[in-house]
């Protein structure tokens, strides 16, 4: 944190004491447009702790964490790190062991774990979730393998937590093996480490410690209760063990921007708490916050770009962009110079190279501005029915809001040119105008004003470009909600797919008032 503040002082906002009940999340969303790192200098009711959030909420901070400079793109740097290995140093001199709590003194409720949204954990009434915890574990069949993964962690007792470990990663496989063989499964939750370790833990790779050691001077230390090494510079660690029990954890505000109901329902017993004396509790904002999306999408995007560059025909430029709020379900791209069939081929590759997520691929023939409005305007200006294709029954991640039993219909739309357009909007409806006609019409009512018509959900307050990307990516079932006509396209984006996470209105009002007073007092602005 100190290194980043020295390098980018204007990108960090320091605030005084924060109440962990909703306030960290309300502060983040109040400042989301400016998107800073936020450091709270104290936590109400938790003496000796500070709290930080949103360290990886921007592309610039991702590059900084990876050590990328102007000559090296973040993708190139990431691909180098994930293809390299180093040797971590071992040391007993570890700041994370400045405070060691074991046995009956263990109490996870003494950590400043926030309540993020009103719906979180309401199934059983335990609302506090650790979201910035990396889980270190050993492969039960090959003990020399130490893996880092992400889980969401719900505190359910002084020495117990429930967790969801997904169903696609190494950690899930390890847990299933251990439970099936009825053997102990030690795990260590690590909070507050170098951002590179967070990215590696979210990337479905292996040997994360060795990969991290190829890029930074990583020092590990032995555990106190578990035979699992952990970063010596970590802020906090919980040494635990998976129990052969089940707990109906959740619901929780997921990366899709909706309240997720699914859980693997696992339980762990905490054996020790290790931490620094002046620990910074690191919190990743849930739902489709900038950092939550970045953590899981950046490694995938780097892999897709690498595959694209390696298998698509040479002699062309292939540029890709993933709208942030679309949570990886939408990808925009162009091929330059254009060649017959190449843009559609790129669209097929994009769906195939990211089979869990990519659902809507919009690809332009020729250089263009990679924005959603820009691609839709190009599609409308060059439209013919043959340019839009829907493929049914493809594999998809289970949390896809419009998926069906692990499958989804997916769409490829090919446009051309670089249409000029103007945006006419006063709330809703929204129109993109170009060439004397309505290219795109967005309204809550069914409309046929434009070449592309989108029926927008009435429960979503604004129809800006980012929100439109989210709505299309999460509320449209391509094979049922898109009508491809001879002279245009009608899209019904009003499908009900889940509950949107909510904050108490009084908390939002209180936080915005506090930020306004802070801005006036220090003659600074928290908003662009």
Short mmCIF file of C-alpha atoms in Angstrom, two decimals:
data_model
loop_
_atom_site.label_atom_id
_atom_site.label_comp_id
_atom_site.label_asym_id
_atom_site.label_seq_id
_atom_site.Cartn_x
_atom_site.Cartn_y
_atom_site.Cartn_z
CA UNK A 1 0.00 0.00 0.00
CA UNK A 2 2.79 2.42 0.91
CA UNK A 3 4.65 1.67 -2.35
CA UNK A 4 1.55 2.34 -4.40
CA UNK A 5 0.81 5.58 -2.56
CA UNK A 6 4.32 6.84 -3.28
CA UNK A 7 3.95 6.02 -6.98
CA UNK A 8 0.34 7.19 -7.44
CA UNK A 9 -0.67 9.48 -4.56
CA UNK A 10 -3.73 10.89 -6.34
CA UNK A 11 -5.20 7.40 -6.86
CA UNK A 12 -5.57 6.61 -3.14
CA UNK A 13 -8.25 8.02 -0.85
CA UNK A 14 -7.62 7.93 2.91
CA UNK A 15 -10.66 8.10 5.17
CA UNK A 16 -11.05 7.98 8.94
CA UNK A 17 -12.76 5.23 10.94
CA UNK A 18 -15.36 3.15 9.11
CA UNK A 19 -18.26 1.12 10.48
CA UNK A 20 -17.92 -2.40 8.96
CA UNK A 21 -21.69 -2.69 8.68
CA UNK A 22 -22.29 -1.73 5.02
CA UNK A 23 -20.13 1.42 5.09
CA UNK A 24 -17.05 0.06 3.22
CA UNK A 25 -19.30 -1.10 0.38
CA UNK A 26 -21.29 2.16 0.39
CA UNK A 27 -18.03 4.15 0.23
CA UNK A 28 -16.79 2.09 -2.69
CA UNK A 29 -19.99 2.56 -4.72
CA UNK A 30 -20.14 6.27 -3.88
CA UNK A 31 -16.60 6.62 -5.28
CA UNK A 32 -16.92 4.05 -8.06
CA UNK A 33 -16.75 6.56 -10.91
CA UNK A 34 -13.39 7.87 -9.71
CA UNK A 35 -12.43 4.29 -8.75
CA UNK A 36 -9.62 4.90 -6.21
CA UNK A 37 -7.89 2.58 -3.77
CA UNK A 38 -9.63 3.27 -0.44
CA UNK A 39 -7.80 3.04 2.89
CA UNK A 40 -9.75 3.41 6.14
CA UNK A 41 -7.47 4.44 8.99
CA UNK A 42 -9.58 2.65 11.60
CA UNK A 43 -12.50 0.25 11.96
CA UNK A 44 -15.26 1.02 14.45
CA UNK A 45 -15.29 -1.58 17.23
CA UNK A 46 -12.00 -3.20 16.14
CA UNK A 47 -9.04 -1.46 17.71
CA UNK A 48 -5.68 -1.96 16.01
CA UNK A 49 -7.09 -2.66 12.54
CA UNK A 50 -7.24 -0.66 9.34
CA UNK A 51 -9.13 -1.64 6.21
CA UNK A 52 -8.37 -1.31 2.49
CA UNK A 53 -10.29 -2.08 -0.68
CA UNK A 54 -10.18 -1.81 -4.50
CA UNK A 55 -6.40 -2.14 -4.98
CA UNK A 56 -6.93 -3.96 -8.29
CA UNK A 57 -9.93 -1.96 -9.44
CA UNK A 58 -8.26 -0.46 -12.54
CA UNK A 59 -6.10 -1.55 -15.47
CA UNK A 60 -3.36 0.84 -14.33
CA UNK A 61 -3.20 -0.76 -10.91
CA UNK A 62 -3.15 -4.23 -12.44
CA UNK A 63 -0.13 -3.21 -14.50
CA UNK A 64 1.55 -1.69 -11.44
CA UNK A 65 1.01 -4.89 -9.45
CA UNK A 66 2.58 -6.95 -12.23
CA UNK A 67 5.57 -4.66 -12.62
CA UNK A 68 4.58 -3.80 -16.20
CA UNK A 69 5.87 -0.55 -17.66
CA UNK A 70 5.11 1.45 -20.80
CA UNK A 71 7.27 -0.88 -22.87
CA UNK A 72 5.61 -4.05 -21.59
CA UNK A 73 1.85 -4.58 -21.67
CA UNK A 74 0.15 -6.06 -18.62
CA UNK A 75 -0.90 -9.08 -20.72
CA UNK A 76 2.67 -9.70 -21.86
CA UNK A 77 3.97 -9.38 -18.32
CA UNK A 78 1.28 -11.74 -17.01
CA UNK A 79 2.02 -14.35 -19.66
CA UNK A 80 5.71 -14.18 -18.78
CA UNK A 81 5.01 -14.66 -15.05
CA UNK A 82 2.63 -17.58 -15.52
CA UNK A 83 5.19 -19.29 -17.74
CA UNK A 84 8.05 -18.84 -15.25
CA UNK A 85 9.01 -20.23 -11.85
CA UNK A 86 11.24 -19.04 -9.05
CA UNK A 87 12.12 -20.26 -5.58
CA UNK A 88 10.48 -18.54 -2.60
CA UNK A 89 12.66 -17.83 0.40
CA UNK A 90 11.69 -19.42 3.75
CA UNK A 91 11.94 -17.48 7.01
CA UNK A 92 10.71 -17.69 10.60
CA UNK A 93 10.97 -13.90 10.88
CA UNK A 94 7.43 -13.19 9.73
CA UNK A 95 5.29 -10.09 10.43
CA UNK A 96 2.18 -12.26 10.07
CA UNK A 97 3.24 -14.06 13.28
CA UNK A 98 3.46 -10.93 15.43
CA UNK A 99 0.16 -11.98 17.02
CA UNK A 100 -0.62 -15.72 17.30
CA UNK A 101 -3.98 -16.87 18.72
CA UNK A 102 -4.73 -20.58 19.17
CA UNK A 103 -7.05 -22.95 21.02
CA UNK A 104 -10.04 -21.60 22.90
CA UNK A 105 -8.89 -18.01 22.35
CA UNK A 106 -9.69 -18.25 18.63
CA UNK A 107 -12.57 -15.93 17.76
CA UNK A 108 -13.03 -14.97 14.11
CA UNK A 109 -15.62 -12.38 15.11
CA UNK A 110 -12.74 -10.28 16.49
CA UNK A 111 -11.68 -9.63 12.89
CA UNK A 112 -13.28 -6.58 11.18
CA UNK A 113 -15.20 -8.62 8.60
CA UNK A 114 -17.81 -6.42 6.92
CA UNK A 115 -21.46 -6.89 6.12
CA UNK A 116 -21.56 -5.97 2.43
CA UNK A 117 -25.17 -6.11 1.21
CA UNK A 118 -28.52 -6.54 2.88
CA UNK A 119 -29.27 -9.92 1.26
CA UNK A 120 -25.90 -11.54 2.05
CA UNK A 121 -26.11 -14.53 4.38
CA UNK A 122 -29.78 -14.06 5.16
CA UNK A 123 -30.54 -17.77 4.68
CA UNK A 124 -29.11 -18.51 8.14
CA UNK A 125 -28.64 -14.96 9.47
CA UNK A 126 -24.82 -14.83 9.38
CA UNK A 127 -24.05 -11.83 7.18
CA UNK A 128 -20.29 -11.31 7.59
CA UNK A 129 -18.21 -12.55 4.66
CA UNK A 130 -14.45 -12.64 4.15
CA UNK A 131 -14.06 -11.74 0.47
CA UNK A 132 -10.34 -10.93 0.32
CA UNK A 133 -9.11 -14.31 1.55
CA UNK A 134 -6.89 -16.57 -0.54
CA UNK A 135 -7.04 -20.24 0.46
CA UNK A 136 -3.77 -22.21 0.47
CA UNK A 137 -4.09 -26.00 0.43
CA UNK A 138 -2.12 -29.14 -0.39
CA UNK A 139 -3.17 -31.72 -2.93
CA UNK A 140 -4.28 -34.69 -0.76
CA UNK A 141 -2.66 -37.09 -3.24
CA UNK A 142 0.55 -35.12 -3.88
CA UNK A 143 1.46 -33.24 -0.73
CA UNK A 144 4.26 -31.30 -2.40
CA UNK A 145 1.67 -29.38 -4.45
CA UNK A 146 0.46 -26.20 -2.71
CA UNK A 147 -2.38 -24.42 -4.44
CA UNK A 148 -3.87 -20.93 -4.01
CA UNK A 149 -7.57 -20.44 -4.71
CA UNK A 150 -10.47 -18.14 -3.89
CA UNK A 151 -13.52 -18.98 -1.82
CA UNK A 152 -16.18 -16.86 -0.23
CA UNK A 153 -16.14 -17.33 3.55
CA UNK A 154 -19.14 -16.84 5.85
CA UNK A 155 -18.42 -16.56 9.57
CA UNK A 156 -20.83 -18.83 11.46
CA UNK A 157 -19.15 -19.25 14.87
CA UNK A 158 -16.14 -18.19 16.96
CA UNK A 159 -14.05 -20.93 15.40
CA UNK A 160 -16.08 -21.96 12.37
CA UNK A 161 -16.88 -20.70 8.92
CA UNK A 162 -18.88 -21.94 5.95
CA UNK A 163 -17.53 -21.56 2.46
CA UNK A 164 -18.29 -21.98 -1.20
CA UNK A 165 -15.38 -23.22 -3.32
CA UNK A 166 -17.06 -23.25 -6.73
CA UNK A 167 -16.85 -26.35 -8.85
CA UNK A 168 -14.22 -25.65 -11.52
CA UNK A 169 -10.92 -25.18 -9.71
CA UNK A 170 -8.15 -27.15 -8.04
CA UNK A 171 -9.32 -26.43 -4.49
CA UNK A 172 -12.77 -27.90 -5.14
CA UNK A 173 -11.10 -31.06 -6.46
CA UNK A 174 -8.84 -31.28 -3.39
CA UNK A 175 -11.78 -30.92 -1.00
CA UNK A 176 -13.78 -33.61 -2.78
CA UNK A 177 -10.84 -36.03 -2.69
CA UNK A 178 -10.26 -35.47 1.03
CA UNK A 179 -13.92 -35.84 1.98
CA UNK A 180 -14.34 -38.96 -0.14
CA UNK A 181 -11.31 -40.61 1.48
CA UNK A 182 -12.22 -39.28 4.95
CA UNK A 183 -8.76 -37.79 5.49
CA UNK A 184 -7.95 -34.44 7.21
CA UNK A 185 -7.91 -31.44 4.88
CA UNK A 186 -5.91 -28.52 6.36
CA UNK A 187 -6.41 -25.14 4.67
CA UNK A 188 -5.06 -21.68 5.41
CA UNK A 189 -6.93 -18.47 4.60
CA UNK A 190 -4.55 -15.61 3.77
CA UNK A 191 -5.74 -11.99 3.86
CA UNK A 192 -3.74 -9.00 2.63
CA UNK A 193 -0.80 -10.04 0.43
CA UNK A 194 0.92 -8.78 -2.72
CA UNK A 195 -1.72 -8.26 -5.46
CA UNK A 196 0.11 -10.68 -7.76
CA UNK A 197 -0.83 -13.53 -5.40
CA UNK A 198 -4.48 -12.48 -5.60
CA UNK A 199 -4.37 -12.59 -9.39
CA UNK A 200 -2.64 -15.97 -9.41
CA UNK A 201 -5.16 -17.40 -6.93
CA UNK A 202 -7.98 -16.32 -9.25
CA UNK A 203 -6.42 -17.71 -12.42
CA UNK A 204 -6.99 -21.50 -12.21
CA UNK A 205 -3.26 -22.11 -12.50
CA UNK A 206 -0.87 -24.22 -10.38
CA UNK A 207 2.35 -23.65 -8.40
CA UNK A 208 1.30 -20.07 -7.64
CA UNK A 209 4.04 -19.46 -5.05
CA UNK A 210 6.73 -20.47 -7.54
CA UNK A 211 5.24 -18.31 -10.28
CA UNK A 212 5.03 -15.32 -7.93
CA UNK A 213 8.64 -15.85 -6.90
CA UNK A 214 9.70 -15.39 -10.54
CA UNK A 215 8.49 -11.78 -10.39
CA UNK A 216 8.94 -10.61 -6.79
CA UNK A 217 11.09 -11.42 -3.75
CA UNK A 218 8.54 -13.72 -2.10
CA UNK A 219 9.26 -14.87 1.44
CA UNK A 220 7.20 -17.69 2.97
CA UNK A 221 6.97 -18.89 6.54
CA UNK A 222 5.86 -22.21 8.02
CA UNK A 223 2.41 -22.43 9.53
CA UNK A 224 1.77 -22.72 13.27
CA UNK A 225 -1.01 -25.33 13.21
CA UNK A 226 -0.94 -26.38 9.53
CA UNK A 227 1.84 -27.79 7.42
CA UNK A 228 1.12 -25.18 4.76
CA UNK A 229 3.52 -22.29 4.06
CA UNK A 230 2.09 -18.78 3.91
CA UNK A 231 3.50 -15.40 2.86
CA UNK A 232 5.53 -13.93 5.72
CA UNK A 233 4.35 -10.42 4.84
CA UNK A 234 0.64 -11.30 4.96
CA UNK A 235 -1.59 -9.13 7.12
CA UNK A 236 -3.79 -11.91 8.54
CA UNK A 237 -4.06 -15.72 8.26
CA UNK A 238 -6.58 -18.26 9.52
CA UNK A 239 -5.29 -21.82 9.82
CA UNK A 240 -8.24 -24.17 9.52
CA UNK A 241 -9.39 -27.66 8.62
CA UNK A 242 -12.28 -28.77 6.41
CA UNK A 243 -14.98 -30.64 8.34
CA UNK A 244 -17.19 -33.44 6.95
CA UNK A 245 -20.24 -31.25 7.55
CA UNK A 246 -22.63 -29.20 5.47
CA UNK A 247 -23.98 -25.68 6.06
CA UNK A 248 -26.47 -23.93 3.81
CA UNK A 249 -24.30 -20.86 3.26
CA UNK A 250 -25.55 -17.78 1.38
CA UNK A 251 -27.08 -16.17 -0.51
CA UNK A 252 -24.29 -13.86 -1.63
CA UNK A 253 -23.88 -10.95 -4.04
CA UNK A 254 -22.08 -12.49 -7.00
CA UNK A 255 -19.91 -11.18 -9.87
CA UNK A 256 -22.96 -11.17 -12.16
CA UNK A 257 -24.46 -8.23 -10.26
CA UNK A 258 -27.21 -10.40 -8.79
CA UNK A 259 -27.68 -12.29 -5.53
CA UNK A 260 -26.34 -15.82 -6.02
CA UNK A 261 -28.10 -18.76 -4.38
CA UNK A 262 -25.72 -21.64 -5.14
CA UNK A 263 -23.11 -22.94 -2.70
CA UNK A 264 -20.95 -26.02 -2.20
CA UNK A 265 -22.01 -25.75 1.51
CA UNK A 266 -18.65 -26.69 3.04
CA UNK A 267 -17.58 -26.02 6.65
CA UNK A 268 -14.17 -25.43 8.25
CA UNK A 269 -12.89 -25.24 11.83
CA UNK A 270 -10.39 -22.46 12.60
CA UNK A 271 -7.38 -23.64 14.62
CA UNK A 272 -5.38 -20.42 14.78
CA UNK A 273 -5.43 -16.74 13.86
CA UNK A 274 -2.13 -15.14 12.86
CA UNK A 275 -1.79 -11.43 12.16
CA UNK A 276 0.32 -8.32 12.25
CA UNK A 277 -0.03 -6.05 15.27
CA UNK A 278 -1.26 -3.22 13.03
CA UNK A 279 -2.98 -5.39 10.43
CA UNK A 280 -4.75 -3.99 7.39
CA UNK A 281 -7.86 -6.05 6.74
CA UNK A 282 -8.20 -6.38 2.97
CA UNK A 283 -11.72 -6.44 1.56
CA UNK A 284 -12.74 -7.20 -2.04
CA UNK A 285 -16.10 -5.62 -2.78
CA UNK A 286 -18.56 -8.27 -3.98
CA UNK A 287 -21.15 -8.13 -6.75
CA UNK A 288 -19.78 -6.87 -10.08
CA UNK A 289 -17.42 -4.32 -8.57
CA UNK A 290 -14.39 -3.28 -10.61
CA UNK A 291 -11.94 -5.32 -8.53
CA UNK A 292 -14.09 -8.45 -8.23
CA UNK A 293 -14.51 -8.56 -12.01
CA UNK A 294 -10.84 -7.71 -12.69
CA UNK A 295 -9.50 -10.45 -10.44
CA UNK A 296 -11.19 -13.22 -12.36
CA UNK A 297 -11.39 -11.71 -15.84
CA UNK A 298 -7.85 -10.37 -16.34
CA UNK A 299 -6.12 -13.80 -16.36
CA UNK A 300 -8.76 -15.14 -18.76
CA UNK A 301 -8.49 -12.13 -21.05
CA UNK A 302 -4.71 -12.48 -21.20
CA UNK A 303 -5.10 -16.14 -22.18
CA UNK A 304 -7.72 -15.35 -24.87
CA UNK A 305 -5.55 -12.60 -26.37
CA UNK A 306 -2.56 -14.96 -26.39
CA UNK A 307 -4.57 -17.70 -28.15
CA UNK A 308 -5.95 -15.19 -30.65
CA UNK A 309 -2.53 -13.88 -31.58
CA UNK A 310 -1.10 -17.38 -31.90
CA UNK A 311 -3.77 -19.10 -34.02
CA UNK A 312 -5.46 -16.40 -36.12
CA UNK A 313 -3.89 -15.72 -39.56
CA UNK A 314 -0.92 -13.33 -39.47
CA UNK A 315 -0.93 -10.01 -41.27
CA UNK A 316 -3.92 -8.66 -39.35
CA UNK A 317 -4.41 -6.79 -36.09
CA UNK A 318 -6.84 -8.37 -33.63
CA UNK A 319 -8.01 -6.03 -30.87
CA UNK A 320 -10.27 -7.19 -28.03
CA UNK A 321 -12.16 -5.40 -25.27
CA UNK A 322 -14.38 -6.74 -22.49
CA UNK A 323 -16.94 -4.25 -21.05
CA UNK A 324 -16.35 -4.17 -17.29
CA UNK A 325 -19.87 -4.60 -15.98
CA UNK A 326 -20.67 -7.37 -18.46
CA UNK A 327 -18.67 -9.65 -16.15
CA UNK A 328 -16.87 -11.50 -18.96
CA UNK A 329 -20.04 -12.55 -20.81
CA UNK A 330 -19.52 -9.98 -23.59
CA UNK A 331 -16.45 -9.36 -25.74
CA UNK A 332 -15.95 -6.70 -28.42
CA UNK A 333 -13.28 -6.90 -31.11
CA UNK A 334 -12.11 -5.91 -34.55
CA UNK A 335 -9.99 -7.35 -37.37
CA UNK A 336 -7.85 -4.93 -39.39
CA UNK A 337 -7.42 -4.99 -42.32
CA UNK A 338 -10.72 -6.82 -42.92
CA UNK A 339 -10.90 -10.00 -44.95
CA UNK A 340 -13.95 -12.02 -45.90
CA UNK A 341 -14.98 -14.43 -43.13
CA UNK A 342 -12.19 -13.44 -40.75
CA UNK A 343 -14.30 -11.43 -38.30
CA UNK A 344 -16.79 -14.28 -37.95
CA UNK A 345 -13.90 -16.69 -37.47
CA UNK A 346 -12.60 -14.47 -34.65
CA UNK A 347 -16.07 -14.50 -33.08
CA UNK A 348 -16.09 -18.31 -33.10
CA UNK A 349 -12.63 -18.37 -31.56
CA UNK A 350 -13.67 -15.98 -28.80
CA UNK A 351 -16.58 -18.22 -27.80
CA UNK A 352 -14.39 -21.33 -27.95
CA UNK A 353 -11.35 -19.96 -26.12
CA UNK A 354 -13.42 -18.76 -23.14
CA UNK A 355 -16.11 -21.46 -22.95
CA UNK A 356 -17.14 -20.77 -19.37
CA UNK A 357 -18.11 -17.15 -19.92
CA UNK A 358 -18.06 -15.51 -23.38
CA UNK A 359 -21.66 -15.47 -24.60
CA UNK A 360 -21.96 -12.39 -26.82
CA UNK A 361 -19.16 -11.71 -29.32
CA UNK A 362 -19.45 -8.50 -31.38
CA UNK A 363 -16.68 -8.26 -33.99
CA UNK A 364 -16.06 -5.50 -36.52
CA UNK A 365 -14.47 -5.78 -39.93
CA UNK A 366 -11.90 -3.00 -39.83
CA UNK A 367 -10.50 -0.65 -37.19
CA UNK A 368 -13.11 0.97 -34.95
CA UNK A 369 -13.61 2.35 -31.47
CA UNK A 370 -14.18 -0.66 -29.21
CA UNK A 371 -17.19 0.58 -27.29
CA UNK A 372 -20.59 -1.08 -27.05
CA UNK A 373 -22.37 1.90 -28.61
CA UNK A 374 -19.79 1.99 -31.39
CA UNK A 375 -20.13 -1.72 -32.24
CA UNK A 376 -23.95 -1.58 -32.14
CA UNK A 377 -23.94 1.51 -34.37
CA UNK A 378 -21.65 -0.26 -36.83
CA UNK A 379 -23.87 -3.35 -36.77
CA UNK A 380 -26.97 -1.26 -37.46
CA UNK A 381 -25.30 0.71 -40.27
CA UNK A 382 -24.05 -2.45 -42.01
CA UNK A 383 -26.88 -4.76 -40.99
CA UNK A 384 -28.06 -7.85 -42.81
CA UNK A 385 -29.54 -10.95 -41.12
CA UNK A 386 -26.58 -13.09 -42.20
CA UNK A 387 -24.29 -11.01 -39.98
CA UNK A 388 -25.89 -12.31 -36.77
CA UNK A 389 -25.72 -15.95 -35.77
CA UNK A 390 -26.98 -17.71 -32.64
CA UNK A 391 -25.51 -21.08 -31.65
CA UNK A 392 -27.60 -23.12 -29.20
CA UNK A 393 -26.65 -25.57 -26.47
CA UNK A 394 -23.02 -24.58 -25.85
CA UNK A 395 -21.19 -25.21 -22.58
CA UNK A 396 -21.41 -22.45 -19.98
CA UNK A 397 -20.60 -21.77 -16.35
CA UNK A 398 -23.43 -22.64 -13.98
CA UNK A 399 -23.70 -19.08 -12.63
CA UNK A 400 -24.60 -17.72 -16.08
CA UNK A 401 -27.93 -15.98 -15.28
CA UNK A 402 -29.53 -17.13 -18.54
CA UNK A 403 -27.97 -20.58 -18.73
CA UNK A 404 -29.87 -23.86 -18.65
CA UNK A 405 -28.28 -26.78 -16.79
CA UNK A 406 -24.76 -25.72 -17.68
CA UNK A 407 -25.46 -24.77 -21.29
CA UNK A 408 -26.24 -21.51 -23.05
CA UNK A 409 -27.07 -20.16 -26.46
CA UNK A 410 -24.35 -17.77 -27.65
CA UNK A 411 -24.27 -15.03 -30.26
CA UNK A 412 -21.79 -13.78 -32.86
CA UNK A 413 -22.54 -10.46 -34.58
CA UNK A 414 -20.30 -9.15 -37.36
CA UNK A 415 -20.33 -5.46 -38.29
CA UNK A 416 -18.26 -3.36 -40.64
CA UNK A 417 -17.18 0.23 -41.09
CA UNK A 418 -16.92 2.95 -38.50
CA UNK A 419 -20.33 4.60 -38.29
CA UNK A 420 -20.58 8.11 -36.94
CA UNK A 421 -23.44 8.61 -34.51
CA UNK A 422 -24.81 10.93 -31.89
CA UNK A 423 -26.48 9.91 -28.64
CA UNK A 424 -29.87 11.41 -27.87
CA UNK A 425 -30.88 10.66 -24.30
CA UNK A 426 -32.82 12.23 -21.49
CA UNK A 427 -33.04 9.21 -19.23
CA UNK A 428 -35.08 6.72 -21.27
CA UNK A 429 -35.54 6.31 -24.19
CA UNK A 430 -32.01 6.40 -25.61
CA UNK A 431 -31.33 6.70 -29.34
CA UNK A 432 -28.17 6.45 -31.41
CA UNK A 433 -28.65 8.57 -34.50
CA UNK A 434 -26.55 8.30 -37.64
CA UNK A 435 -26.96 8.87 -41.36
CA UNK A 436 -30.40 10.41 -40.84
CA UNK A 437 -31.86 7.33 -39.16
CA UNK A 438 -32.20 5.71 -35.75
CA UNK A 439 -29.48 3.07 -35.51
CA UNK A 440 -30.27 1.93 -31.97
CA UNK A 441 -33.39 2.56 -29.88
CA UNK A 442 -33.50 1.69 -26.17
CA UNK A 443 -36.74 1.96 -24.20
CA UNK A 444 -38.66 0.17 -21.46
CA UNK A 445 -41.53 -0.29 -23.89
CA UNK A 446 -41.43 -2.49 -26.99
CA UNK A 447 -40.34 -0.28 -29.85
CA UNK A 448 -39.50 -0.54 -33.55
CA UNK A 449 -37.96 2.89 -34.06
CA UNK A 450 -34.44 1.72 -34.87
CA UNK A 451 -32.60 -0.91 -36.84
CA UNK A 452 -31.63 -2.40 -33.48
CA UNK A 453 -34.34 -2.11 -30.81
CA UNK A 454 -33.70 -3.03 -27.18
CA UNK A 455 -36.47 -3.36 -24.64
CA UNK A 456 -34.81 -2.24 -21.41
CA UNK A 457 -35.82 -3.52 -17.92
CA UNK A 458 -37.85 -1.04 -15.87
CA UNK A 459 -36.19 -2.09 -12.58
CA UNK A 460 -32.79 -0.72 -13.73
CA UNK A 461 -32.54 2.99 -13.08
CA UNK A 462 -30.22 4.20 -15.85
CA UNK A 463 -29.40 3.14 -19.40
CA UNK A 464 -25.82 4.34 -19.84
CA UNK A 465 -23.37 2.33 -21.91
CA UNK A 466 -21.90 0.32 -19.01
CA UNK A 467 -25.33 -0.58 -17.66
CA UNK A 468 -26.51 -1.59 -21.13
CA UNK A 469 -23.54 -3.99 -21.39
CA UNK A 470 -24.52 -5.55 -18.06
CA UNK A 471 -28.19 -5.86 -19.03
CA UNK A 472 -27.46 -7.46 -22.41
CA UNK A 473 -24.86 -9.82 -20.95
CA UNK A 474 -26.93 -11.04 -18.03
CA UNK A 475 -30.62 -10.69 -18.98
CA UNK A 476 -30.73 -11.80 -22.59
CA UNK A 477 -31.15 -15.45 -23.55
CA UNK A 478 -30.03 -15.24 -27.18
CA UNK A 479 -32.16 -18.07 -28.57
CA UNK A 480 -35.35 -16.80 -26.91
CA UNK A 481 -34.97 -13.03 -26.47
CA UNK A 482 -33.47 -11.95 -29.81
CA UNK A 483 -35.56 -11.68 -32.96
CA UNK A 484 -33.39 -11.42 -36.09
CA UNK A 485 -35.57 -9.82 -38.77
CA UNK A 486 -34.83 -9.05 -42.41
CA UNK A 487 -34.59 -5.31 -41.70
CA UNK A 488 -33.31 -5.28 -38.10
CA UNK A 489 -33.04 -6.87 -34.67
CA UNK A 490 -35.36 -6.77 -31.67
CA UNK A 491 -33.85 -7.63 -28.29
CA UNK A 492 -35.97 -8.16 -25.18
CA UNK A 493 -33.68 -7.54 -22.19
CA UNK A 494 -36.41 -7.66 -19.54
CA UNK A 495 -35.92 -11.29 -18.48
CA UNK A 496 -36.04 -11.69 -14.68
CA UNK A 497 -32.81 -13.43 -13.64
CA UNK A 498 -32.22 -12.57 -9.99
CA UNK A 499 -32.33 -10.05 -7.21
CA UNK A 500 -30.04 -7.01 -7.35
CA UNK A 501 -27.98 -6.52 -4.14
CA UNK A 502 -29.13 -3.61 -1.99
CA UNK A 503 -27.62 -1.30 0.63
CA UNK A 504 -29.70 0.37 3.36
CA UNK A 505 -30.75 3.82 2.02
CA UNK A 506 -29.77 5.48 5.29
CA UNK A 507 -26.22 4.10 4.96
CA UNK A 508 -25.92 5.44 1.41
CA UNK A 509 -27.12 8.87 2.54
CA UNK A 510 -24.80 8.92 5.55
CA UNK A 511 -21.74 7.92 3.54
CA UNK A 512 -22.35 10.42 0.75
CA UNK A 513 -22.82 13.18 3.33
CA UNK A 514 -19.57 12.20 5.02
CA UNK A 515 -17.67 12.19 1.74
CA UNK A 516 -19.08 15.58 0.80
CA UNK A 517 -18.05 17.07 4.13
CA UNK A 518 -14.58 15.52 3.77
CA UNK A 519 -14.23 16.95 0.26
CA UNK A 520 -15.23 20.45 1.38
CA UNK A 521 -12.98 20.33 4.45
CA UNK A 522 -9.89 19.34 2.47
CA UNK A 523 -10.78 21.23 -0.72
CA UNK A 524 -10.68 18.12 -2.85
CA UNK A 525 -13.12 16.21 -5.01
CA UNK A 526 -13.92 12.52 -4.76
CA UNK A 527 -15.84 12.62 -8.04
CA UNK A 528 -14.65 13.26 -11.61
#
